[in-house]
Amino acid sequence: MYNHSGKNITEIAISCPGVTPFYSNNPGFKLVSYDATSKELMDFTTYHTIPSATTWGDASYSFNKKFGYATNKTMYENLSSDSLSNIHTKLDAIYTVLHGPAGYDISPGIEVKTEK
């Protein structure tokens, strides 16, 4: 999450896939790694499978590997040193797998629509 200028990261939020296939998604879960002393997030690995599988198999992706980040830095340090444009490009690769390329403007800011 960025400050009001859209240039400085102030905190990190991560999402997790659901284990249930009820909403037409393959089951998944996220394993989070953190520094034992500082409790800072270091990495996460997301696992996916298909409903008919009997095991979870190999990891689908690791945050640090997918984004090409250093493993000896916190997620905050890695993201803070990257540009917003690069982060959006990398996020598109993991969050739009099912739906193809993003159908929205990936520049800073999110259009908020309200019901009238």
mmCIF file of the C-alpha atoms, coordinates in Angstrom:
data_MODEL
# 
_entry.id   MODEL 
# 
loop_
_atom_site.group_PDB 
_atom_site.id 
_atom_site.type_symbol 
_atom_site.label_atom_id 
_atom_site.label_alt_id 
_atom_site.label_comp_id 
_atom_site.label_asym_id 
_atom_site.label_entity_id 
_atom_site.label_seq_id 
_atom_site.pdbx_PDB_ins_code 
_atom_site.Cartn_x 
_atom_site.Cartn_y 
_atom_site.Cartn_z 
_atom_site.occupancy 
_atom_site.B_iso_or_equiv 
_atom_site.pdbx_formal_charge 
_atom_site.auth_seq_id 
_atom_site.auth_comp_id 
_atom_site.auth_asym_id 
_atom_site.auth_atom_id 
_atom_site.pdbx_PDB_model_num 
ATOM 1   C CA . MET A 1 1   ? 0.000   0.000   0.000   1.00 0.00 ? 1   MET A CA 1 
ATOM 2   C CA . TYR A 1 2   ? 1.283   3.411   -0.943  1.00 0.00 ? 2   TYR A CA 1 
ATOM 3   C CA . ASN A 1 3   ? 1.104   6.837   0.654   1.00 0.00 ? 3   ASN A CA 1 
ATOM 4   C CA . HIS A 1 4   ? -1.025  9.637   -0.813  1.00 0.00 ? 4   HIS A CA 1 
ATOM 5   C CA . SER A 1 5   ? 1.610   10.475  -3.457  1.00 0.00 ? 5   SER A CA 1 
ATOM 6   C CA . GLY A 1 6   ? 1.595   6.904   -4.785  1.00 0.00 ? 6   GLY A CA 1 
ATOM 7   C CA . LYS A 1 7   ? 5.396   6.799   -4.632  1.00 0.00 ? 7   LYS A CA 1 
ATOM 8   C CA . ASN A 1 8   ? 6.301   5.363   -1.225  1.00 0.00 ? 8   ASN A CA 1 
ATOM 9   C CA . ILE A 1 9   ? 5.236   2.012   0.170   1.00 0.00 ? 9   ILE A CA 1 
ATOM 10  C CA . THR A 1 10  ? 3.883   2.314   3.706   1.00 0.00 ? 10  THR A CA 1 
ATOM 11  C CA . GLU A 1 11  ? 2.817   -1.282  4.353   1.00 0.00 ? 11  GLU A CA 1 
ATOM 12  C CA . ILE A 1 12  ? 2.325   -4.639  2.656   1.00 0.00 ? 12  ILE A CA 1 
ATOM 13  C CA . ALA A 1 13  ? -0.870  -6.656  2.303   1.00 0.00 ? 13  ALA A CA 1 
ATOM 14  C CA . ILE A 1 14  ? -0.961  -10.173 0.881   1.00 0.00 ? 14  ILE A CA 1 
ATOM 15  C CA . SER A 1 15  ? -3.932  -12.267 -0.164  1.00 0.00 ? 15  SER A CA 1 
ATOM 16  C CA . CYS A 1 16  ? -4.380  -16.001 0.148   1.00 0.00 ? 16  CYS A CA 1 
ATOM 17  C CA . PRO A 1 17  ? -6.142  -18.433 -2.163  1.00 0.00 ? 17  PRO A CA 1 
ATOM 18  C CA . GLY A 1 18  ? -9.040  -20.457 -0.809  1.00 0.00 ? 18  GLY A CA 1 
ATOM 19  C CA . VAL A 1 19  ? -8.833  -24.164 -0.127  1.00 0.00 ? 19  VAL A CA 1 
ATOM 20  C CA . THR A 1 20  ? -12.380 -24.781 -1.365  1.00 0.00 ? 20  THR A CA 1 
ATOM 21  C CA . PRO A 1 21  ? -13.124 -25.187 -5.098  1.00 0.00 ? 21  PRO A CA 1 
ATOM 22  C CA . PHE A 1 22  ? -16.721 -23.931 -4.619  1.00 0.00 ? 22  PHE A CA 1 
ATOM 23  C CA . TYR A 1 23  ? -16.159 -20.702 -6.579  1.00 0.00 ? 23  TYR A CA 1 
ATOM 24  C CA . SER A 1 24  ? -14.603 -22.382 -9.645  1.00 0.00 ? 24  SER A CA 1 
ATOM 25  C CA . ASN A 1 25  ? -11.060 -21.812 -8.400  1.00 0.00 ? 25  ASN A CA 1 
ATOM 26  C CA . ASN A 1 26  ? -8.483  -24.507 -7.862  1.00 0.00 ? 26  ASN A CA 1 
ATOM 27  C CA . PRO A 1 27  ? -7.707  -25.063 -4.158  1.00 0.00 ? 27  PRO A CA 1 
ATOM 28  C CA . GLY A 1 28  ? -4.630  -23.294 -2.835  1.00 0.00 ? 28  GLY A CA 1 
ATOM 29  C CA . PHE A 1 29  ? -2.859  -22.049 0.260   1.00 0.00 ? 29  PHE A CA 1 
ATOM 30  C CA . LYS A 1 30  ? 0.041   -19.753 1.116   1.00 0.00 ? 30  LYS A CA 1 
ATOM 31  C CA . LEU A 1 31  ? 3.008   -20.593 3.369   1.00 0.00 ? 31  LEU A CA 1 
ATOM 32  C CA . VAL A 1 32  ? 4.500   -17.409 4.862   1.00 0.00 ? 32  VAL A CA 1 
ATOM 33  C CA . SER A 1 33  ? 8.154   -17.061 5.979   1.00 0.00 ? 33  SER A CA 1 
ATOM 34  C CA . TYR A 1 34  ? 9.172   -14.371 8.458   1.00 0.00 ? 34  TYR A CA 1 
ATOM 35  C CA . ASP A 1 35  ? 12.201  -13.261 10.439  1.00 0.00 ? 35  ASP A CA 1 
ATOM 36  C CA . ALA A 1 36  ? 11.950  -14.820 13.911  1.00 0.00 ? 36  ALA A CA 1 
ATOM 37  C CA . THR A 1 37  ? 13.394  -11.749 15.644  1.00 0.00 ? 37  THR A CA 1 
ATOM 38  C CA . SER A 1 38  ? 11.756  -8.824  13.852  1.00 0.00 ? 38  SER A CA 1 
ATOM 39  C CA . LYS A 1 39  ? 8.613   -10.694 12.682  1.00 0.00 ? 39  LYS A CA 1 
ATOM 40  C CA . GLU A 1 40  ? 9.064   -9.020  9.272   1.00 0.00 ? 40  GLU A CA 1 
ATOM 41  C CA . LEU A 1 41  ? 7.698   -10.905 6.264   1.00 0.00 ? 41  LEU A CA 1 
ATOM 42  C CA . MET A 1 42  ? 10.531  -12.432 4.250   1.00 0.00 ? 42  MET A CA 1 
ATOM 43  C CA . ASP A 1 43  ? 8.750   -14.484 1.571   1.00 0.00 ? 43  ASP A CA 1 
ATOM 44  C CA . PHE A 1 44  ? 5.690   -16.553 0.823   1.00 0.00 ? 44  PHE A CA 1 
ATOM 45  C CA . THR A 1 45  ? 5.108   -19.620 -1.290  1.00 0.00 ? 45  THR A CA 1 
ATOM 46  C CA . THR A 1 46  ? 1.724   -20.251 -2.872  1.00 0.00 ? 46  THR A CA 1 
ATOM 47  C CA . TYR A 1 47  ? 0.604   -23.804 -3.553  1.00 0.00 ? 47  TYR A CA 1 
ATOM 48  C CA . HIS A 1 48  ? -2.208  -24.771 -5.921  1.00 0.00 ? 48  HIS A CA 1 
ATOM 49  C CA . THR A 1 49  ? -3.725  -28.097 -6.886  1.00 0.00 ? 49  THR A CA 1 
ATOM 50  C CA . ILE A 1 50  ? -6.781  -29.442 -8.663  1.00 0.00 ? 50  ILE A CA 1 
ATOM 51  C CA . PRO A 1 51  ? -9.809  -30.965 -6.888  1.00 0.00 ? 51  PRO A CA 1 
ATOM 52  C CA . SER A 1 52  ? -9.104  -34.488 -8.190  1.00 0.00 ? 52  SER A CA 1 
ATOM 53  C CA . ALA A 1 53  ? -5.452  -34.530 -7.002  1.00 0.00 ? 53  ALA A CA 1 
ATOM 54  C CA . THR A 1 54  ? -4.399  -36.640 -4.025  1.00 0.00 ? 54  THR A CA 1 
ATOM 55  C CA . THR A 1 55  ? -1.404  -34.426 -3.070  1.00 0.00 ? 55  THR A CA 1 
ATOM 56  C CA . TRP A 1 56  ? -0.503  -30.734 -3.235  1.00 0.00 ? 56  TRP A CA 1 
ATOM 57  C CA . GLY A 1 57  ? 2.546   -31.359 -5.406  1.00 0.00 ? 57  GLY A CA 1 
ATOM 58  C CA . ASP A 1 58  ? 5.208   -28.724 -5.966  1.00 0.00 ? 58  ASP A CA 1 
ATOM 59  C CA . ALA A 1 59  ? 4.965   -25.059 -5.052  1.00 0.00 ? 59  ALA A CA 1 
ATOM 60  C CA . SER A 1 60  ? 3.247   -22.933 -7.645  1.00 0.00 ? 60  SER A CA 1 
ATOM 61  C CA . TYR A 1 61  ? 5.434   -19.910 -6.981  1.00 0.00 ? 61  TYR A CA 1 
ATOM 62  C CA . SER A 1 62  ? 7.551   -18.143 -4.391  1.00 0.00 ? 62  SER A CA 1 
ATOM 63  C CA . PHE A 1 63  ? 7.234   -14.364 -4.039  1.00 0.00 ? 63  PHE A CA 1 
ATOM 64  C CA . ASN A 1 64  ? 11.008  -13.754 -4.076  1.00 0.00 ? 64  ASN A CA 1 
ATOM 65  C CA . LYS A 1 65  ? 11.650  -16.090 -7.009  1.00 0.00 ? 65  LYS A CA 1 
ATOM 66  C CA . LYS A 1 66  ? 8.712   -14.829 -9.086  1.00 0.00 ? 66  LYS A CA 1 
ATOM 67  C CA . PHE A 1 67  ? 9.609   -11.178 -8.504  1.00 0.00 ? 67  PHE A CA 1 
ATOM 68  C CA . GLY A 1 68  ? 13.383  -11.739 -8.725  1.00 0.00 ? 68  GLY A CA 1 
ATOM 69  C CA . TYR A 1 69  ? 14.003  -10.308 -5.257  1.00 0.00 ? 69  TYR A CA 1 
ATOM 70  C CA . ALA A 1 70  ? 16.838  -10.918 -2.788  1.00 0.00 ? 70  ALA A CA 1 
ATOM 71  C CA . THR A 1 71  ? 16.119  -13.617 -0.222  1.00 0.00 ? 71  THR A CA 1 
ATOM 72  C CA . ASN A 1 72  ? 18.146  -11.877 2.506   1.00 0.00 ? 72  ASN A CA 1 
ATOM 73  C CA . LYS A 1 73  ? 15.864  -8.802  2.513   1.00 0.00 ? 73  LYS A CA 1 
ATOM 74  C CA . THR A 1 74  ? 12.361  -8.402  3.885   1.00 0.00 ? 74  THR A CA 1 
ATOM 75  C CA . MET A 1 75  ? 9.426   -8.192  1.494   1.00 0.00 ? 75  MET A CA 1 
ATOM 76  C CA . TYR A 1 76  ? 9.058   -4.536  2.516   1.00 0.00 ? 76  TYR A CA 1 
ATOM 77  C CA . GLU A 1 77  ? 12.706  -3.779  1.664   1.00 0.00 ? 77  GLU A CA 1 
ATOM 78  C CA . ASN A 1 78  ? 12.423  -5.538  -1.694  1.00 0.00 ? 78  ASN A CA 1 
ATOM 79  C CA . LEU A 1 79  ? 9.171   -3.834  -2.686  1.00 0.00 ? 79  LEU A CA 1 
ATOM 80  C CA . SER A 1 80  ? 10.332  -0.417  -1.427  1.00 0.00 ? 80  SER A CA 1 
ATOM 81  C CA . SER A 1 81  ? 13.353  -0.546  -3.734  1.00 0.00 ? 81  SER A CA 1 
ATOM 82  C CA . ASP A 1 82  ? 11.293  -1.400  -6.848  1.00 0.00 ? 82  ASP A CA 1 
ATOM 83  C CA . SER A 1 83  ? 9.248   0.941   -9.032  1.00 0.00 ? 83  SER A CA 1 
ATOM 84  C CA . LEU A 1 84  ? 5.459   0.903   -8.943  1.00 0.00 ? 84  LEU A CA 1 
ATOM 85  C CA . SER A 1 85  ? 5.394   0.076   -12.650 1.00 0.00 ? 85  SER A CA 1 
ATOM 86  C CA . ASN A 1 86  ? 7.627   -2.987  -12.161 1.00 0.00 ? 86  ASN A CA 1 
ATOM 87  C CA . ILE A 1 87  ? 5.546   -4.175  -9.215  1.00 0.00 ? 87  ILE A CA 1 
ATOM 88  C CA . HIS A 1 88  ? 2.321   -3.902  -11.242 1.00 0.00 ? 88  HIS A CA 1 
ATOM 89  C CA . THR A 1 89  ? 3.845   -5.878  -14.101 1.00 0.00 ? 89  THR A CA 1 
ATOM 90  C CA . LYS A 1 90  ? 4.966   -8.621  -11.721 1.00 0.00 ? 90  LYS A CA 1 
ATOM 91  C CA . LEU A 1 91  ? 1.600   -8.723  -9.933  1.00 0.00 ? 91  LEU A CA 1 
ATOM 92  C CA . ASP A 1 92  ? -0.206  -9.074  -13.248 1.00 0.00 ? 92  ASP A CA 1 
ATOM 93  C CA . ALA A 1 93  ? 1.754   -12.267 -13.872 1.00 0.00 ? 93  ALA A CA 1 
ATOM 94  C CA . ILE A 1 94  ? 0.373   -13.911 -10.724 1.00 0.00 ? 94  ILE A CA 1 
ATOM 95  C CA . TYR A 1 95  ? -3.056  -12.319 -10.274 1.00 0.00 ? 95  TYR A CA 1 
ATOM 96  C CA . THR A 1 96  ? -4.451  -12.470 -13.804 1.00 0.00 ? 96  THR A CA 1 
ATOM 97  C CA . VAL A 1 97  ? -3.434  -16.010 -14.747 1.00 0.00 ? 97  VAL A CA 1 
ATOM 98  C CA . LEU A 1 98  ? -7.033  -17.184 -15.109 1.00 0.00 ? 98  LEU A CA 1 
ATOM 99  C CA . HIS A 1 99  ? -8.418  -14.057 -16.742 1.00 0.00 ? 99  HIS A CA 1 
ATOM 100 C CA . GLY A 1 100 ? -5.594  -12.962 -19.055 1.00 0.00 ? 100 GLY A CA 1 
ATOM 101 C CA . PRO A 1 101 ? -4.097  -9.455  -19.140 1.00 0.00 ? 101 PRO A CA 1 
ATOM 102 C CA . ALA A 1 102 ? -5.514  -6.870  -16.777 1.00 0.00 ? 102 ALA A CA 1 
ATOM 103 C CA . GLY A 1 103 ? -8.421  -4.940  -18.268 1.00 0.00 ? 103 GLY A CA 1 
ATOM 104 C CA . TYR A 1 104 ? -7.727  -1.793  -16.294 1.00 0.00 ? 104 TYR A CA 1 
ATOM 105 C CA . ASP A 1 105 ? -5.232  1.044   -16.089 1.00 0.00 ? 105 ASP A CA 1 
ATOM 106 C CA . ILE A 1 106 ? -2.322  -0.071  -13.884 1.00 0.00 ? 106 ILE A CA 1 
ATOM 107 C CA . SER A 1 107 ? -1.071  3.461   -13.153 1.00 0.00 ? 107 SER A CA 1 
ATOM 108 C CA . PRO A 1 108 ? -1.118  4.584   -9.486  1.00 0.00 ? 108 PRO A CA 1 
ATOM 109 C CA . GLY A 1 109 ? -4.535  4.784   -7.911  1.00 0.00 ? 109 GLY A CA 1 
ATOM 110 C CA . ILE A 1 110 ? -7.646  2.643   -8.086  1.00 0.00 ? 110 ILE A CA 1 
ATOM 111 C CA . GLU A 1 111 ? -10.939 3.806   -9.527  1.00 0.00 ? 111 GLU A CA 1 
ATOM 112 C CA . VAL A 1 112 ? -13.605 3.363   -6.883  1.00 0.00 ? 112 VAL A CA 1 
ATOM 113 C CA . LYS A 1 113 ? -17.168 2.818   -8.062  1.00 0.00 ? 113 LYS A CA 1 
ATOM 114 C CA . THR A 1 114 ? -20.070 3.213   -5.688  1.00 0.00 ? 114 THR A CA 1 
ATOM 115 C CA . GLU A 1 115 ? -23.649 2.095   -5.991  1.00 0.00 ? 115 GLU A CA 1 
ATOM 116 C CA . LYS A 1 116 ? -26.158 4.898   -6.345  1.00 0.00 ? 116 LYS A CA 1 
# 
